[in-house]
XYZ file of N, CA, C and O in Angstrom:
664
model
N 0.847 -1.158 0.000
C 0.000 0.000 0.000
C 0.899 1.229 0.000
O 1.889 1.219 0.732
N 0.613 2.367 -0.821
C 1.353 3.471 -0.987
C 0.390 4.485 -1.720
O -0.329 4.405 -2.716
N 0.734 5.650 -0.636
C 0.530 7.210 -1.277
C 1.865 7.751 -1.969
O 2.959 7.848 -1.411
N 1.533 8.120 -3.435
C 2.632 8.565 -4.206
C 2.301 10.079 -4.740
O 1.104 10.340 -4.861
N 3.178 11.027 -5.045
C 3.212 12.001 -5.530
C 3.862 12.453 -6.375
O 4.823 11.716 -6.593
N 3.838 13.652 -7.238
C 4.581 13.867 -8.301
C 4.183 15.047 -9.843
O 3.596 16.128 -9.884
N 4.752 14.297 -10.809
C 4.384 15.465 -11.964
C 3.782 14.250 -13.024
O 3.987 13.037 -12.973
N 2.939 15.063 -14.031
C 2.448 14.385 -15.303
C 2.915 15.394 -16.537
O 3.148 16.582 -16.313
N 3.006 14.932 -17.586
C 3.217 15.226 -18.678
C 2.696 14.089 -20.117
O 2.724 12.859 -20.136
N 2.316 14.906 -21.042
C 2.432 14.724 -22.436
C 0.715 14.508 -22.811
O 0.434 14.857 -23.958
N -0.264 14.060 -22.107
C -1.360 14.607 -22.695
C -2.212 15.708 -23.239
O -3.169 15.672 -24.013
N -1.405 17.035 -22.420
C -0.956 18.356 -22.812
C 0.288 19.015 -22.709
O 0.952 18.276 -21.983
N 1.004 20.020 -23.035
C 1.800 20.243 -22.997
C 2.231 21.063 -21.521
O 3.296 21.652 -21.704
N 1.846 21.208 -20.505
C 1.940 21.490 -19.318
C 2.122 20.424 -18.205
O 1.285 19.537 -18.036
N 3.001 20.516 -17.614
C 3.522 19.662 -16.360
C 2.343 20.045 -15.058
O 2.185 21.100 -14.444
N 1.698 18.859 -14.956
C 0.976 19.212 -13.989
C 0.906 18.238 -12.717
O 1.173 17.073 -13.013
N 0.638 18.434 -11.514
C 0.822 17.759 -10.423
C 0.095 16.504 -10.743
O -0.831 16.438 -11.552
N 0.535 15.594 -10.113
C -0.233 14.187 -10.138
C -0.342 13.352 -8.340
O 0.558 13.427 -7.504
N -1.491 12.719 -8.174
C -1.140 11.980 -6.644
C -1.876 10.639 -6.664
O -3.024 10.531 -7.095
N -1.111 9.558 -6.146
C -1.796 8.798 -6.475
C -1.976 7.755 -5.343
O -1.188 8.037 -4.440
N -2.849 6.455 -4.991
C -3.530 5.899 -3.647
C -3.002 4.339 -4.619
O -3.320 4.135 -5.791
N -2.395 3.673 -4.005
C -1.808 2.044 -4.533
C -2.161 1.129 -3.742
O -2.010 1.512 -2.582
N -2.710 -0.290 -3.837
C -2.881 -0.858 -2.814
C -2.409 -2.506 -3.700
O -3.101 -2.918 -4.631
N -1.457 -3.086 -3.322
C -1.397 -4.628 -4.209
C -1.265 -5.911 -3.164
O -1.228 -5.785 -1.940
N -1.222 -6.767 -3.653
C -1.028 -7.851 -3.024
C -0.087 -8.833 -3.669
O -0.054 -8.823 -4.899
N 0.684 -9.679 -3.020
C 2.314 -10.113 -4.222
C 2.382 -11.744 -3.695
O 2.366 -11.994 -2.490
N 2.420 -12.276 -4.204
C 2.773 -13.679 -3.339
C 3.929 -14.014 -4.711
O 3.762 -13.892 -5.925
N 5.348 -14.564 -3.764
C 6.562 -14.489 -4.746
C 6.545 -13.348 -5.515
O 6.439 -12.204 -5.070
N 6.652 -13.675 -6.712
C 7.203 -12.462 -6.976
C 6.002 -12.139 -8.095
O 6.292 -11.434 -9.062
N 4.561 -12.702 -7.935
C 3.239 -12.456 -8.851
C 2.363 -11.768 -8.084
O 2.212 -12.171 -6.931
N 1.589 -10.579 -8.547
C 0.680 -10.390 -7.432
C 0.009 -9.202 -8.776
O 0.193 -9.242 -9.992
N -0.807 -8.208 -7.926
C -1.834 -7.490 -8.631
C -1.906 -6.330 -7.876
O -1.646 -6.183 -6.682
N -2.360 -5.362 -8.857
C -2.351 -4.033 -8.079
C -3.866 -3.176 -8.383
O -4.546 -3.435 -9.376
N -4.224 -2.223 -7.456
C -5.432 -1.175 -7.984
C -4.841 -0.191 -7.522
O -4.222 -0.243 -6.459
N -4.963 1.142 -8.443
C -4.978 2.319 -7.869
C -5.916 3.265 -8.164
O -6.789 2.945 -8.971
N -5.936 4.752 -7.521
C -6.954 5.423 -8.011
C -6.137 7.173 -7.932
O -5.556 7.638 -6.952
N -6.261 7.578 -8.740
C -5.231 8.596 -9.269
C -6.044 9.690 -9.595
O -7.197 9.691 -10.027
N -5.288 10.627 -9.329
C -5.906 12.641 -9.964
C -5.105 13.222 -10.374
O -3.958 12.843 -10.139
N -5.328 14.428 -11.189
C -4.348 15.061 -12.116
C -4.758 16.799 -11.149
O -5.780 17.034 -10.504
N -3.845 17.516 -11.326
C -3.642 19.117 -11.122
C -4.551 18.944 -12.522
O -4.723 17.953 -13.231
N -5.107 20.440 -12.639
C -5.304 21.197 -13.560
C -4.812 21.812 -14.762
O -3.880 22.605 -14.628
N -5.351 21.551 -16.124
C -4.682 22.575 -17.167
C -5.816 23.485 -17.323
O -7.012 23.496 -17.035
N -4.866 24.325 -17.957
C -5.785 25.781 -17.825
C -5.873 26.183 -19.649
O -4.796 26.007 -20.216
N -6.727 26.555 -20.317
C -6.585 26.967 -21.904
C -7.263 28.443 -22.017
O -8.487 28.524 -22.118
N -6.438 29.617 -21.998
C -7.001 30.851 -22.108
C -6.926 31.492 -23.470
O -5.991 31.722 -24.237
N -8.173 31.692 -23.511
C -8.769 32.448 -25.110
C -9.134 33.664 -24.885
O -9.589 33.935 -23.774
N -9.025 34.623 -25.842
C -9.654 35.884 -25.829
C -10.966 36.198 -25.164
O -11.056 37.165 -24.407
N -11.922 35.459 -25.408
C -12.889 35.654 -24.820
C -13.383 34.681 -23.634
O -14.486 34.721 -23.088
N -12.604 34.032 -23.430
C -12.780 32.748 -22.199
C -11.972 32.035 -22.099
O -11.029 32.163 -22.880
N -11.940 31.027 -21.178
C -10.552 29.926 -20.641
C -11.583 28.689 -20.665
O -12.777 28.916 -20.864
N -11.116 27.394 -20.462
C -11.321 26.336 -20.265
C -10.220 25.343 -19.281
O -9.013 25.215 -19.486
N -10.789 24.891 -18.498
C -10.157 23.501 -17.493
C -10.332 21.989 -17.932
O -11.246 21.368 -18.474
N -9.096 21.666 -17.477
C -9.496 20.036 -17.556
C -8.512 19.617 -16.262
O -7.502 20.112 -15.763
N -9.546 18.158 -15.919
C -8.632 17.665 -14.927
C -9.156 16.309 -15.171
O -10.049 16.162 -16.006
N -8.681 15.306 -14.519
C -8.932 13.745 -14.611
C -8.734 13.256 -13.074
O -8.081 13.724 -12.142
N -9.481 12.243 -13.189
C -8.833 11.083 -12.584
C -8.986 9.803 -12.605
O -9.699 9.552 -13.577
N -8.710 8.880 -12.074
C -8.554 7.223 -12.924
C -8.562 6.049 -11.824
O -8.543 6.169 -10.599
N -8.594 4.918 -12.582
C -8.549 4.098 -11.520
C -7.971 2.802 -12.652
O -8.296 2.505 -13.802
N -6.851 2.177 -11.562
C -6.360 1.017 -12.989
C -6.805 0.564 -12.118
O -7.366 0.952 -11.094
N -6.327 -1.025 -12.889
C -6.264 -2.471 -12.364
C -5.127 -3.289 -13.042
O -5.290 -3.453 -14.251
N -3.964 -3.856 -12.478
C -2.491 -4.114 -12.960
C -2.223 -5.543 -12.464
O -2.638 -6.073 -11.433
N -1.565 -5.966 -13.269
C -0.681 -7.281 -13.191
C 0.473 -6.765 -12.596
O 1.047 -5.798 -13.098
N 0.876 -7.313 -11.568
C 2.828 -6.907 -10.988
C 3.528 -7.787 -10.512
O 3.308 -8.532 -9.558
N 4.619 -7.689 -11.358
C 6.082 -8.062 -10.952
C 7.102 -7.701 -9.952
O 7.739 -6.660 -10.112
N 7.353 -8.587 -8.768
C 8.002 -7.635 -7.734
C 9.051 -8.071 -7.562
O 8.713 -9.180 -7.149
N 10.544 -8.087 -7.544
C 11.189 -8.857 -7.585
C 12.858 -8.022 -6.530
O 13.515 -7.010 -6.774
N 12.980 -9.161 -5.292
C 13.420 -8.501 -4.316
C 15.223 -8.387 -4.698
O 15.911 -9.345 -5.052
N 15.594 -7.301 -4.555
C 16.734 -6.990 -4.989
C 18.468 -7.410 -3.937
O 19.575 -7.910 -4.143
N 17.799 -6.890 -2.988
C 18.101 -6.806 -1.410
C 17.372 -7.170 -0.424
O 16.210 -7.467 -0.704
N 17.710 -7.242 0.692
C 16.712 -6.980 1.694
C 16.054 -5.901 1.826
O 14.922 -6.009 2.299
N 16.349 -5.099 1.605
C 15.363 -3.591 2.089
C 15.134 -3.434 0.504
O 14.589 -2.344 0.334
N 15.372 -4.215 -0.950
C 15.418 -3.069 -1.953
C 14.322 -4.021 -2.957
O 14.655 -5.164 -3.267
N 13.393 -3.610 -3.285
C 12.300 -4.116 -4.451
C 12.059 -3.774 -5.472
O 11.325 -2.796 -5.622
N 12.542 -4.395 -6.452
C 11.932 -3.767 -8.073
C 10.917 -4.139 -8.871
O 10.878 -5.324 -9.202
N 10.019 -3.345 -9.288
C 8.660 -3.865 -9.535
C 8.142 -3.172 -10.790
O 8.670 -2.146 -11.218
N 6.783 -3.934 -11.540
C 6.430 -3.389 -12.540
C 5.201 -4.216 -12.627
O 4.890 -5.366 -12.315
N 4.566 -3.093 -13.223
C 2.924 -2.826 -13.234
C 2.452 -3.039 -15.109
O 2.851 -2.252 -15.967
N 1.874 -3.825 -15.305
C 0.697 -3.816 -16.649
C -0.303 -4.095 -16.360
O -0.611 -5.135 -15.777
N -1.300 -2.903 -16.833
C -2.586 -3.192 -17.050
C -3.428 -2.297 -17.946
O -3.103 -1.976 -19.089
N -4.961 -1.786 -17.087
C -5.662 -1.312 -17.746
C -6.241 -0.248 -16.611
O -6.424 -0.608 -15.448
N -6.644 1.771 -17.299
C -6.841 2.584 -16.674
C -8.438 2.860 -17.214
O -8.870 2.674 -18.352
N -9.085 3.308 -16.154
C -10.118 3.819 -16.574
C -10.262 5.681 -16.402
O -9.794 6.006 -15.311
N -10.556 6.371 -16.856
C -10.537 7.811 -16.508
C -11.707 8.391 -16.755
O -12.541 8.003 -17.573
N -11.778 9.323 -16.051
C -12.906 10.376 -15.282
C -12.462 11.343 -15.946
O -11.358 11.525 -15.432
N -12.611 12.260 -16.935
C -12.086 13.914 -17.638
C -13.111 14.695 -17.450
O -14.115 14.408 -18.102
N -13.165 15.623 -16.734
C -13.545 17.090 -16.337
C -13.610 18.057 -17.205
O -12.409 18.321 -17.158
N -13.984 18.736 -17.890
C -13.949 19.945 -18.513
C -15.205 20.967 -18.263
O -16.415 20.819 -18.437
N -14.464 22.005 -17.810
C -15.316 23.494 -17.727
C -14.680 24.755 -18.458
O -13.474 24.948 -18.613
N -15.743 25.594 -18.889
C -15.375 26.692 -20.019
C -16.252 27.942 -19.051
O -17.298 27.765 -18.425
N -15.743 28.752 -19.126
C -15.967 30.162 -18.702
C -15.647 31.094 -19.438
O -14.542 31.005 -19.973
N -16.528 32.354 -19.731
C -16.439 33.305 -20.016
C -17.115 33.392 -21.720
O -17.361 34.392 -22.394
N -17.262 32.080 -22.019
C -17.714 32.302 -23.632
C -19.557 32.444 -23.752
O -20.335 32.515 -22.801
N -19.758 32.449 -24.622
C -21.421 32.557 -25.025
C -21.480 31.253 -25.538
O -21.245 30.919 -26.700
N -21.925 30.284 -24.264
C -21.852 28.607 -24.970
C -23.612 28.097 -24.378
O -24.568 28.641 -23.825
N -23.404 27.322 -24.683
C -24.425 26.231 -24.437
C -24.424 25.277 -23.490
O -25.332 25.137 -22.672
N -23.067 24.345 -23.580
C -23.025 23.393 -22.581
C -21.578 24.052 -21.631
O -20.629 24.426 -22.320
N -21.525 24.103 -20.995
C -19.943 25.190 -20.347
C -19.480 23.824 -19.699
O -18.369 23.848 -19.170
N -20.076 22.823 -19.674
C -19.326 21.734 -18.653
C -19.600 20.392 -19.485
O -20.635 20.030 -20.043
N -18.280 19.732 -19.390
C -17.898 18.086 -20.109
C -17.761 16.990 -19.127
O -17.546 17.420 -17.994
N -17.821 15.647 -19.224
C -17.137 15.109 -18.226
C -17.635 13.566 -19.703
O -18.601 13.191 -20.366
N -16.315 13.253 -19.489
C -15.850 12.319 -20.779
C -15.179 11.240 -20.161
O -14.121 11.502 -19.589
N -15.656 9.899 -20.167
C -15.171 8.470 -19.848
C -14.089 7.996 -21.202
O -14.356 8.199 -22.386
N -12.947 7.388 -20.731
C -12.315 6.526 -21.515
C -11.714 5.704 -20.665
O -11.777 5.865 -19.446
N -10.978 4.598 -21.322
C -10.140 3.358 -20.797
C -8.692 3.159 -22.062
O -8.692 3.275 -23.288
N -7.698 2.857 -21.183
C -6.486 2.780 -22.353
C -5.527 1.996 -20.944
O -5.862 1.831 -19.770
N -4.440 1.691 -21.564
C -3.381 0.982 -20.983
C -2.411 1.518 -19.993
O -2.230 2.734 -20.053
N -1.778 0.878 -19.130
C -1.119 1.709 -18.206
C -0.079 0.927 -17.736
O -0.437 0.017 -16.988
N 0.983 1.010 -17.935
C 2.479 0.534 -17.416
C 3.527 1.417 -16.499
O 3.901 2.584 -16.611
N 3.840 0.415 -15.576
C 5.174 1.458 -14.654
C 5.995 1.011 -14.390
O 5.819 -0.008 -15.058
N 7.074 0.823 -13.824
C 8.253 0.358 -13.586
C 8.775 1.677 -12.236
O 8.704 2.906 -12.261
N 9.368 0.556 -10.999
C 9.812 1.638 -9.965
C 10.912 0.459 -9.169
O 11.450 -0.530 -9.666
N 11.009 1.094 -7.512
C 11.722 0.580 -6.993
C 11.073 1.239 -5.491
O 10.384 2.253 -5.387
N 11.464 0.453 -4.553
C 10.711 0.851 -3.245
C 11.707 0.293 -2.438
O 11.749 -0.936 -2.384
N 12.799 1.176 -1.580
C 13.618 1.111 -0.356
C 13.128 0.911 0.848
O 12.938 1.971 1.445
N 12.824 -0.124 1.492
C 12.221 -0.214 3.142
C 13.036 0.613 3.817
O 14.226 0.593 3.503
N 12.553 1.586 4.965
C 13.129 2.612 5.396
C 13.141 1.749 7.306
O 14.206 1.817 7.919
N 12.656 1.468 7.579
C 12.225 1.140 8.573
C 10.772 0.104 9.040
O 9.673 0.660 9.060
N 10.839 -0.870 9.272
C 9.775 -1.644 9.404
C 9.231 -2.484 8.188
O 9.677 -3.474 7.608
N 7.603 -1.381 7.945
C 6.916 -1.796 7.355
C 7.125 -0.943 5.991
O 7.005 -1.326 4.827
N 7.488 0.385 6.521
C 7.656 1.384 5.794
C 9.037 1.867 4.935
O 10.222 1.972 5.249
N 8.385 2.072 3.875
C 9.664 2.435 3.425
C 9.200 3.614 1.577
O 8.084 3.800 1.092
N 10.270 4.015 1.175
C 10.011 5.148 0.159
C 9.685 4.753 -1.374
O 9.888 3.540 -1.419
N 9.400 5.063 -2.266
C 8.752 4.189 -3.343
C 9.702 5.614 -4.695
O 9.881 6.809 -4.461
N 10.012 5.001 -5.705
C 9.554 5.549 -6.933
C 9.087 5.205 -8.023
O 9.644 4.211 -8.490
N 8.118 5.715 -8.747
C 8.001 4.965 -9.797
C 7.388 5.907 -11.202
O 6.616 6.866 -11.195
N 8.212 5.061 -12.623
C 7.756 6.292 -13.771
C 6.647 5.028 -14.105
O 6.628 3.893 -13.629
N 5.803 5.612 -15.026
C 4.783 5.462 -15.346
C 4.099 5.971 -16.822
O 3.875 7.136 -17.151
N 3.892 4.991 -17.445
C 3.671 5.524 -19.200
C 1.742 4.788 -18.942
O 1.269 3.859 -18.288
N 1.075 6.030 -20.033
C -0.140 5.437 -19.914
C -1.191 6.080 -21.237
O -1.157 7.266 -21.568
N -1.879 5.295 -21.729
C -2.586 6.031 -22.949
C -3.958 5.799 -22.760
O -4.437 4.881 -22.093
N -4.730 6.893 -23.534
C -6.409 7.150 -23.740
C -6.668 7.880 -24.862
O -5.950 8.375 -25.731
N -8.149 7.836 -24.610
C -8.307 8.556 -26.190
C -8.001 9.372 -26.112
O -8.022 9.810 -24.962
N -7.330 10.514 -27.457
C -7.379 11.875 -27.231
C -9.245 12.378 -27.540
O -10.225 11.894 -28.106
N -8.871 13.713 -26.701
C -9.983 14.054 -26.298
C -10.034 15.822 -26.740
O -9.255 16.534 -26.107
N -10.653 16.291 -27.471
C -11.406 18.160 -27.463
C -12.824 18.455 -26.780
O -13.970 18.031 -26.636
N -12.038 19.360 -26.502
C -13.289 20.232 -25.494
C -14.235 21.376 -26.598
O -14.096 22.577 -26.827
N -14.764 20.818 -26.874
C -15.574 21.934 -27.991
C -16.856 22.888 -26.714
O -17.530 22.531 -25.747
N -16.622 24.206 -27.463
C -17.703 24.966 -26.821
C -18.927 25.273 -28.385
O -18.392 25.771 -29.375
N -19.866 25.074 -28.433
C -20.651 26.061 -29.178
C -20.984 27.290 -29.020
O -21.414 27.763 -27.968
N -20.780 27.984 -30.218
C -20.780 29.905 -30.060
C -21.704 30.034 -30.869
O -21.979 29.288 -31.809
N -22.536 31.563 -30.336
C -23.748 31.510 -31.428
C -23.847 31.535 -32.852
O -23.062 32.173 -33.555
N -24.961 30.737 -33.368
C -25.126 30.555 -34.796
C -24.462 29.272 -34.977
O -23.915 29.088 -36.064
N -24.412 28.273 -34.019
C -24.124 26.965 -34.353
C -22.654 26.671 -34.356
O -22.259 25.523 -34.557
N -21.907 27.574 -34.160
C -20.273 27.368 -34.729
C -19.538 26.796 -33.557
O -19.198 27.276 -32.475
N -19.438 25.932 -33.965
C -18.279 24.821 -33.157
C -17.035 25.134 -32.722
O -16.415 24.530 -33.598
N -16.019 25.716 -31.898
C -14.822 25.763 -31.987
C -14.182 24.689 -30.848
O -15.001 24.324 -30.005
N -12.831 24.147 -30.725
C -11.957 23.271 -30.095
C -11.234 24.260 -29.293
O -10.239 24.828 -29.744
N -11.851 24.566 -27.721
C -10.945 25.415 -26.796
C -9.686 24.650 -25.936
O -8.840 25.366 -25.400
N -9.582 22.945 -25.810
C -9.078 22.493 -25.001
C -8.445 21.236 -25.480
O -9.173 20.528 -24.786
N -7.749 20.442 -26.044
C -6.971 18.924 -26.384
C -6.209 18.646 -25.446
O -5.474 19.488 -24.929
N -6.287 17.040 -24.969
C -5.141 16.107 -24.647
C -4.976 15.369 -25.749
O -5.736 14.899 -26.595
N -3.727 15.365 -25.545
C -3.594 13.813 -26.394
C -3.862 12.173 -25.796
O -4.416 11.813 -24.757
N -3.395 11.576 -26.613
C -3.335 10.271 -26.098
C -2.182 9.200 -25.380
O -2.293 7.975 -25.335
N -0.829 10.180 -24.731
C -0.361 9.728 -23.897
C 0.470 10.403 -22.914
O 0.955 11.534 -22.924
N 0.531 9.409 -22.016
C 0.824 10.717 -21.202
C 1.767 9.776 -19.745
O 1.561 8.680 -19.225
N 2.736 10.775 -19.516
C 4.115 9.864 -18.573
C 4.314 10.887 -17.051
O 4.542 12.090 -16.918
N 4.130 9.892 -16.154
C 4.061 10.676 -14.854
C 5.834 10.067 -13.852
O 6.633 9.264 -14.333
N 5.961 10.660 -12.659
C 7.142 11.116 -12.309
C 6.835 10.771 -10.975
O 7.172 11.699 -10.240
N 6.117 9.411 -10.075
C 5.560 9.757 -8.847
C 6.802 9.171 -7.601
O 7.488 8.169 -7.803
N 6.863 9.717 -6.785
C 7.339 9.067 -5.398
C 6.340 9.213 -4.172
O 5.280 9.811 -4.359
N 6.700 8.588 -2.690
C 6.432 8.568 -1.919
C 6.429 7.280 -0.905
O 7.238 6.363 -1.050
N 5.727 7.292 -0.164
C 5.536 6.359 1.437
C 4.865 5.189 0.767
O 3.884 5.300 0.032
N 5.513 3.973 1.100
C 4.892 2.587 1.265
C 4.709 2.262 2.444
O 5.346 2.805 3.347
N 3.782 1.287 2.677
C 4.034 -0.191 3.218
C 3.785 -1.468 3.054
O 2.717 -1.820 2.554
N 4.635 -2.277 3.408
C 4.934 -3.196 2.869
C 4.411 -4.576 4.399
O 4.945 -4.592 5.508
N 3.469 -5.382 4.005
C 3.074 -6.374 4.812
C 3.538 -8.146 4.804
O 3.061 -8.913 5.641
């Protein structure tokens, strides 16, 4: 079990905070993982209005844990993410000002986790993961469609923090 923290990148071009809740179970060196994850905010400012997006997710992973040392574990995660996408628009002459868009795509990590003491000990881990890309369209009057907001479709996070290990 581990709270992790950190940065995301590449579904937009802004580095944005990431935090994430891990919980697995390992027998030898096979076991399985769930987590449930949130993104910081991007921000898209237009002349006449801005738009937000934020996410958050929940996998379900196959893991490899494989003990290095005594205190030292190297591990890796495949599976599958589900995500929650947020979008709100302010300031334009729209119709719908708020999105919230389901997808599912793949999710892999690779880390290492130092027992510090006990049960506990420090974690890192990178993390590659894909979904659909996604636009935030607002409608403006007279029907006209414009694209205020894009992610793409992948995107690589930077997390550390506190384990424990049972």
């Amino acid at each position: 079990m581990g709270v992790l923290g950190g940065v995301a990148s590449g579904a937009t071009n802004d580095v944005l905070p990431a935090g994430q809740l891990v919980v697995d179970v390992t027998r030898g060196w096979l076991g399985a993982a769930v987590d449930v994850g949130l993104s910081g905010e991007v921000v898209s400012i237009r002349d006449d209005g801005s738009a937000r997006s934020s996410w958050q997710w929940v996998s379900a992973s196959a893991r490899l844990a494989i003990p290095v040392r005594d205190r030292l574990l190297l591990e890796a995660h495949v599976g599958v993410r589900g995500y929650r996408v947020l979008a709100n628009a302010s300031g334009f002459a729209q119709v719908d000002p708020q999105q919230v868009l389901f997808s599912v795509g793949a999710a892999g990590s690779v880390g290492a986790s130092f027992r510090l003491v006990g049960p506990v000990g420090i974690s890192l881990r990178l993390t590659g993961n894909t979904r659909l890309a996604e636009s935030f369209i607002i409608e403006r009057p007279g029907g006209v469609r414009d694209i205020v907001l894009s992610t793409g479709p992948l995107e690589g996070s930077v997390l550390a923090g506190l384990v424990a290990r049972f």
